[in-house]
Amino acid sequence: MIPASFDYIRPSTVEDAVNALSEAGDEGKVLAGGQSLLPVLRLRMAAPALLIDLGGLPQLRGVRTEDDTLVIGAMTTHATLASHPLVVEGAPLLAQAAATVGDRQVRHRGTIGGSLAHADPAGDLPTVAVALDALIVLAGMDGRRTVAAKDFFTDLFTTALRPDELVVEVRVPKLDGWGVHYAKLNRTAQAWATVAVAAAVRRDNGSIVEAKVALTNMGPTPVRASAVESAIANGEGVDAAASHAAEGASPTSDTTASAEFRSHLATVLTRRALTAASAL
Amino acid sequence: MTATMEPALEVGKARLRKEDARLLTGRTKWTENIVLPGMLHLAILRSPHAHARIARIDVSAAKAADNVVTAFTGADVAETQGVLACAWPVTEDIVMPMYTPLAVTEVRHVGEPVAVVVARDRASAADALELIEVDYEPLPVVLDMEAALAEDSALVHADSGTNRCYTWVFDAEAAGAGGAMPQEAEVVIKRRYVQQRLIPSFMEPRSVVVDPTGDEITLYSATQIPHILRFLLAATTGTPEHKIRVVAPDVGGGFGGKIGATPEEWIAFCAAKMLGRPVKYTESRSETMVSAHHGRDVIQDLTLYANRDGTVTGLDVKLIANMGAYLGLITPGVPLLGAFMYNGIYKFPAYRFECSGVFTNTTKTDAYRGAGRPEATYGIERIMDELAVEVGLDPVEVRRLNWIKHEEFPFSTVAGLVYDSGNYEAATDKALQILGYDELRNEQATRRVNQDKVQLGIGISTYTEMCGIAPSRILGALRFAAGGWESASIRMLPTGKVEVMTGTSPHGQGHETAWSQIVADQLGVPFDDVEVLHGDTRTSVKGLDTYGSRSLAVGGIALVMACEKVREKAQKVAAHLLECSPDDLEFSDGAFRVSGTPEASKTIADCSAAVFVAHNIPDGMEPTLDSEATFDPSTFSFPHGTHLCATDVDTETGEVSIRRYVAVDDVGKVINPLIVEGQVHGGVAQGIAQALFEEAVYDAEGNLLTGSFADYTLPSAFDLPDIISDRTETPATSNPLGVKGVGEAGTIASTPAVVNAIVDALRPLGVNDVPMPCTPERVWRAVREASS
Amino acid sequence: MELTNEFTVPVPLERAWAVLLDVEKVAPCMPGATLTSFDGEAFEGNVKVKLGPVNLTYAGKGRFASRDEATHTAVIEASGKDSRGRSTAGATVTTSLHPNGAGTLVKVITDLKVTGPPAQFGRGMIADVSRRLVGQFATCLAERLGEEIPTAETPVGETPAVPSETPAAPSETPAAPAPAESIDLLEVTGFKRYAPYVLVGVGIVVAVVVYLIVR
């Protein structure tokens, strides 16, 4: 279908973008990769008067390291994340998850900033951001501020972003020596995750002593599987720890799967992710 | 008098297709690419309700919007919009509701058109739709088929008094084709299977352009049936047939989904006539999902009677088939096409089939690849596996025990058909060998002993199907409104090139290539010298189009007949030029040669040139080699085969992964192996898709929940296995080419092969069925329920 | 679909009944709505909802189909359609009060029907999401009925107190999204303040709609 008509600007500075967004208010919408926004516009389920295209901001693309942190520009695409040597080395969990998003075409347009701002419960990158305790840098009329991933995703498709703010950067602490794995079950290769598990484990003497685990599509926001993490910290084995995966989660029932099945999958995929991550 | 011919040079060759260069690069004109001077664009407002009265509808604001030329409702065009016909009233007392392109007072499914905007550009038309005001009074929604048949059910069509469209019965005993159904048996297996609703997902959305300027009115449409549309437009809109031209430009796939007289075509036709200007309508995919007809949606109740040794003594089939809210072109007949196929390749002594069609507030159903035969093959091939388990036989063995042996052909089946040829032994043995059946069974045994989390299953599907639609008399006996012949004509150009006008209407099948191969051999002309024209009623004036795997088995024969007529005439001309008797001539190596003096020869091109100038041709002969032939088959054709599927089933997550898929098909003589393999690949892909992925889902309000490809799970190449395709070749005895048709065979065979494999993997866990599509959750639940 | 919510409030039945019928007190439970007319029986209004990229405006009407003093049951029927004419929504909300010791047991039964794009493109989550959102409404209603102070101000970002019987809502639930137009007080008070009036049934429906299409 054809979207309703809109004005379009492509600012060349972040400041211009923020100003435009602030001025437009309700009638403005940021365009990053467009992979989630354009279908909504085409189905006429929104009709913003102004689209602010961030594609003219190369300063928001790219990956670099700062000490133990991987710094990723918001407009970096999933395809880049999946293959960039700094990401593959410094945050392999992110690279793995990015490689599973949609299909090649989607990955070459979709961006990390867009994915986090959109906050789809079935999205892969928000989960990884939560698992890795990433920091999300926002820019607005009041300047820049940083929000921890766990505080960023507040509800269904809802984040801590204020109406005049953009995601400009994502800062991911490196986990040197940790093993990682992103286990995703989807009905077809391009489909969203029915459920997915992001796992990072620290090993000592052949067993897992610490784990960071987060779940995709087990609630309105990414779910940190703290019960699993505690069990691991208490010395429980992978099977026992994984059995706690669905605790505290509130999965939904939809045409893809029931909540019951999702909860079951969470335990199975957590076990598999932990096992694969530790490559035991 | 027939001149003898050399062995075929082109037929059997794996020729790359002539049409692919333009199709694959997009350098062709799809309907949507057509731009005509003054052309206007339509947008259609569709009902959001599954069932409602239209209390008030006001298009005045839309009419006044920017760039809008007009807007109208069903009431505005009640007299001129025509009706959408159903060509198959399967019983005398069938309920056939009135079906108009635009709803007038009541809407009966989500997506039904209620109003139209015509504007100078597509965006303005879309914008103006938002200005149309409609007040709906919701009415009770009927969705469940069995509930719809109950006494107290709300009605889809109030003045019909019932939701039951028809009940159709075939009783082999009454028809004299079989014995009495056993009253009792050592083994009785009752199963219910559900053929879920599917949405044909052709790559090119439907599109129509109507040009009323000029002497005749031309409708361009992405359709499978241009000839049939022309006739229907004339019959239902009052426009004289000779003033209508229908053109199917290149069409990007159909799979049965583009067989129809659609509301959109009729609306465009009506709008163009009203305005005197060309109009175009191209749907978006979300509109395809609710407006193009859906496939399958049948509840099957089967009862199989057998002896303890595994020989079947009777089969009883009862179907409840969802018509949807209205009857499309062949909606009521689709399930009946399977009526003669539930007995499959087997010698059953008794058989009874009954089908009731039911109306519901959903999109109408109609043909979708296989149309009735995939359902039948699924039913019988699944229940034969159940029989195997019950009597303790290998599933291959129970089939061997019951199938028609090679030496028993031709065979009159209990469904009243005569299968002309078949060799189930050869196809099965080949498939088993290619699959590596014994090794896989060994692996399966090991995994079972070890109680592996991932189990291995092997599924078999031995099928035949009836295609080459169809002998006209049989269609008449089944109350189908049209015949089943096909036509071809040949024009020999003065320079020796050949123009073929075929009545078939390809939309991806490669007829231009295969027909060129046939003509090249028949007339001894180079493959590239043959031009195949199709899809335009002004050019290929006569035909019944493409569906039901008929084009080669019926259209190809008409083509051969036309070629023979050309050769006969040319032979007379050649004899005249060579100053001999026509009987002295042999046709070999592309020329007529005097027996004994091969240097004395004339090619068909020579004859064609001679006839063109007509300076020296036999007295009294018309100066033309051109010909036309129409072929009405005397029987259906019966391709057959054996498909084997090996699947890994993860019992923890329910995921199914096809490890190996082998298809051994017998389609008779093969004209072009590349085309046959392509058809098998595509057919199998769609069959696997039904087994594992696709399902159209409605909610309790009648909303289609799977309204886009985000939710309607269509597999891609990443989700499908390599398909190992091989063949046996048992020529059909019913036509001179020995061909059987292959368009639907892959789909017909594959779905039960996959599901049988999944169930086979899970048998030790107590599972005997997994409902389709076999999603991870459904597999997981089947395992859980069996263990509780 | 039918959604049922129950909760208890420590307020006598007659007081709860009075509050329930006071549309102005109940209104703040449905954010994003503007009432354009209310004559004591029937109301009309718009609900504008934003969630994620989706931004829809539904216009509709509703009325008290019945108010039964004897059984303390009120039935509101509401229906609306979106401004693009592609989706409709209808709800019948039956609220009944029952004595529960010194307090009141409140039962809310919502019969909800949504058509169009939200259902068609929402991954089939409509029932689950509806349940969740009606639950949020019920939570808020519980507070309203349980409070002494008629008008409430619930700041964004703070978790409202959850009465014991409400269905589980995610613990970090903020106040529902996007307040409606008249938020001049935002700058002054520093709090988000809901629009004064609301369209009960349509509001629920709209929020459901919004969630679904964002997929």
mmCIF file of N, CA and C in Angstrom, chain A residues 1-2 4 43-44 185 187-190 192 255-258 260-261 264-265 268 271-272, chain B residues 122 126-127 130 284 650 652-653 655 693 705 710 713 716 718-719 775-777 780-781 784:
data_model
loop_
_atom_site.group_PDB
_atom_site.id
_atom_site.type_symbol
_atom_site.label_atom_id
_atom_site.label_comp_id
_atom_site.label_asym_id
_atom_site.label_seq_id
_atom_site.Cartn_x
_atom_site.Cartn_y
_atom_site.Cartn_z
ATOM 1 N N MET A 1 0.843 -1.191 0.000
ATOM 2 C CA MET A 1 0.000 0.000 0.000
ATOM 3 C C MET A 1 0.874 1.235 0.000
ATOM 4 N N ILE A 2 0.219 2.347 -0.231
ATOM 5 C CA ILE A 2 0.984 3.589 -0.380
ATOM 6 C C ILE A 2 0.852 4.416 0.894
ATOM 7 N N ALA A 4 0.633 7.642 3.407
ATOM 8 C CA ALA A 4 0.115 9.003 3.266
ATOM 9 C C ALA A 4 1.315 9.917 3.008
ATOM 10 N N LEU A 43 1.108 0.502 5.628
ATOM 11 C CA LEU A 43 -0.189 0.004 6.073
ATOM 12 C C LEU A 43 -1.044 1.133 6.621
ATOM 13 N N ARG A 44 -0.520 2.347 6.538
ATOM 14 C CA ARG A 44 -1.231 3.541 7.004
ATOM 15 C C ARG A 44 -1.648 3.413 8.457
ATOM 16 N N LEU A 185 15.189 -19.919 17.937
ATOM 17 C CA LEU A 185 14.281 -20.808 17.231
ATOM 18 C C LEU A 185 13.273 -19.933 16.501
ATOM 19 N N ARG A 187 10.359 -19.991 13.021
ATOM 20 C CA ARG A 187 9.599 -20.932 12.194
ATOM 21 C C ARG A 187 10.129 -21.011 10.771
ATOM 22 N N THR A 188 10.587 -19.893 10.248
ATOM 23 C CA THR A 188 11.311 -19.920 8.980
ATOM 24 C C THR A 188 12.552 -19.067 9.161
ATOM 25 N N ALA A 189 13.449 -19.173 8.198
ATOM 26 C CA ALA A 189 14.755 -18.530 8.348
ATOM 27 C C ALA A 189 14.657 -17.025 8.554
ATOM 28 N N GLN A 190 13.659 -16.386 7.958
ATOM 29 C CA GLN A 190 13.579 -14.927 8.086
ATOM 30 C C GLN A 190 12.662 -14.478 9.200
ATOM 31 N N TRP A 192 10.812 -13.722 12.835
ATOM 32 C CA TRP A 192 11.262 -13.312 14.161
ATOM 33 C C TRP A 192 11.462 -14.542 15.038
ATOM 34 N N THR A 255 -0.095 -16.225 17.167
ATOM 35 C CA THR A 255 -0.243 -17.228 16.111
ATOM 36 C C THR A 255 1.013 -18.076 15.947
ATOM 37 N N THR A 256 2.138 -17.584 16.447
ATOM 38 C CA THR A 256 3.367 -18.361 16.311
ATOM 39 C C THR A 256 3.481 -19.448 17.370
ATOM 40 N N ALA A 257 3.173 -19.102 18.601
ATOM 41 C CA ALA A 257 3.361 -20.064 19.689
ATOM 42 C C ALA A 257 2.566 -19.644 20.910
ATOM 43 N N SER A 258 2.341 -20.616 21.794
ATOM 44 C CA SER A 258 1.648 -20.306 23.043
ATOM 45 C C SER A 258 2.680 -19.909 24.096
ATOM 46 N N GLU A 260 2.934 -21.156 26.965
ATOM 47 C CA GLU A 260 3.440 -22.395 27.575
ATOM 48 C C GLU A 260 4.611 -22.958 26.784
ATOM 49 N N PHE A 261 4.462 -22.982 25.477
ATOM 50 C CA PHE A 261 5.530 -23.522 24.645
ATOM 51 C C PHE A 261 6.753 -22.633 24.718
ATOM 52 N N HIS A 264 8.653 -23.328 27.786
ATOM 53 C CA HIS A 264 9.398 -24.577 27.625
ATOM 54 C C HIS A 264 10.645 -24.360 26.765
ATOM 55 N N LEU A 265 10.458 -23.670 25.638
ATOM 56 C CA LEU A 265 11.587 -23.402 24.751
ATOM 57 C C LEU A 265 12.684 -22.627 25.472
ATOM 58 N N VAL A 268 14.889 -25.032 27.269
ATOM 59 C CA VAL A 268 15.692 -25.859 26.361
ATOM 60 C C VAL A 268 16.783 -25.028 25.689
ATOM 61 N N ARG A 271 19.576 -23.999 28.023
ATOM 62 C CA ARG A 271 20.524 -25.096 28.239
ATOM 63 C C ARG A 271 21.464 -25.224 27.045
ATOM 64 N N ARG A 272 20.891 -25.163 25.857
ATOM 65 C CA ARG A 272 21.721 -25.318 24.668
ATOM 66 C C ARG A 272 22.671 -24.137 24.494
ATOM 67 N N ARG B 122 -2.154 6.875 -8.283
ATOM 68 C CA ARG B 122 -2.454 5.860 -7.288
ATOM 69 C C ARG B 122 -2.496 6.434 -5.870
ATOM 70 N N ALA B 126 -5.533 6.305 -3.119
ATOM 71 C CA ALA B 126 -5.388 5.732 -1.777
ATOM 72 C C ALA B 126 -5.791 6.751 -0.716
ATOM 73 N N ASP B 127 -5.391 7.994 -0.904
ATOM 74 C CA ASP B 127 -5.753 9.030 0.067
ATOM 75 C C ASP B 127 -7.264 9.209 0.134
ATOM 76 N N GLU B 130 -9.740 7.130 2.327
ATOM 77 C CA GLU B 130 -9.917 7.456 3.740
ATOM 78 C C GLU B 130 -11.101 8.378 3.980
ATOM 79 N N SER B 284 -2.054 -4.661 -3.564
ATOM 80 C CA SER B 284 -0.890 -4.845 -2.714
ATOM 81 C C SER B 284 -1.011 -6.232 -2.100
ATOM 82 N N ASP B 650 13.483 -32.949 16.332
ATOM 83 C CA ASP B 650 14.030 -32.632 17.657
ATOM 84 C C ASP B 650 12.885 -32.717 18.663
ATOM 85 N N GLU B 652 12.765 -32.206 21.716
ATOM 86 C CA GLU B 652 12.728 -31.180 22.769
ATOM 87 C C GLU B 652 12.123 -29.889 22.289
ATOM 88 N N THR B 653 12.475 -29.500 21.074
ATOM 89 C CA THR B 653 11.960 -28.226 20.575
ATOM 90 C C THR B 653 10.840 -28.406 19.550
ATOM 91 N N GLU B 655 11.337 -29.044 16.511
ATOM 92 C CA GLU B 655 11.777 -28.640 15.173
ATOM 93 C C GLU B 655 11.931 -29.843 14.257
ATOM 94 N N PHE B 693 4.743 -25.382 7.178
ATOM 95 C CA PHE B 693 4.809 -23.935 7.381
ATOM 96 C C PHE B 693 3.511 -23.150 7.257
ATOM 97 N N LEU B 705 -5.790 -13.276 10.525
ATOM 98 C CA LEU B 705 -4.633 -12.910 11.339
ATOM 99 C C LEU B 705 -3.331 -13.021 10.563
ATOM 100 N N ALA B 710 4.569 -11.316 6.899
ATOM 101 C CA ALA B 710 5.190 -11.302 8.221
ATOM 102 C C ALA B 710 4.567 -12.391 9.097
ATOM 103 N N THR B 713 3.378 -17.788 7.144
ATOM 104 C CA THR B 713 4.730 -18.315 7.112
ATOM 105 C C THR B 713 5.044 -19.019 5.807
ATOM 106 N N SER B 716 11.350 -20.040 2.565
ATOM 107 C CA SER B 716 12.250 -19.611 1.500
ATOM 108 C C SER B 716 13.201 -20.770 1.210
ATOM 109 N N PHE B 718 16.036 -21.159 2.165
ATOM 110 C CA PHE B 718 16.782 -21.522 3.374
ATOM 111 C C PHE B 718 16.063 -22.584 4.201
ATOM 112 N N ASP B 719 14.769 -22.692 3.998
ATOM 113 C CA ASP B 719 13.998 -23.608 4.836
ATOM 114 C C ASP B 719 13.731 -24.942 4.161
ATOM 115 N N THR B 775 4.187 -27.431 13.046
ATOM 116 C CA THR B 775 5.087 -26.448 13.638
ATOM 117 C C THR B 775 5.796 -27.069 14.833
ATOM 118 N N PRO B 776 6.873 -26.444 15.278
ATOM 119 C CA PRO B 776 7.536 -26.972 16.472
ATOM 120 C C PRO B 776 6.566 -27.180 17.632
ATOM 121 N N GLU B 777 5.657 -26.230 17.833
ATOM 122 C CA GLU B 777 4.760 -26.406 18.967
ATOM 123 C C GLU B 777 3.851 -27.621 18.787
ATOM 124 N N TRP B 780 5.786 -30.762 19.436
ATOM 125 C CA TRP B 780 6.060 -30.871 20.876
ATOM 126 C C TRP B 780 4.817 -31.326 21.629
ATOM 127 N N ARG B 781 3.677 -30.732 21.306
ATOM 128 C CA ARG B 781 2.438 -31.100 21.988
ATOM 129 C C ARG B 781 2.043 -32.533 21.690
ATOM 130 N N ARG B 784 4.051 -34.642 23.891
ATOM 131 C CA ARG B 784 3.596 -34.507 25.287
ATOM 132 C C ARG B 784 2.299 -35.240 25.538
#
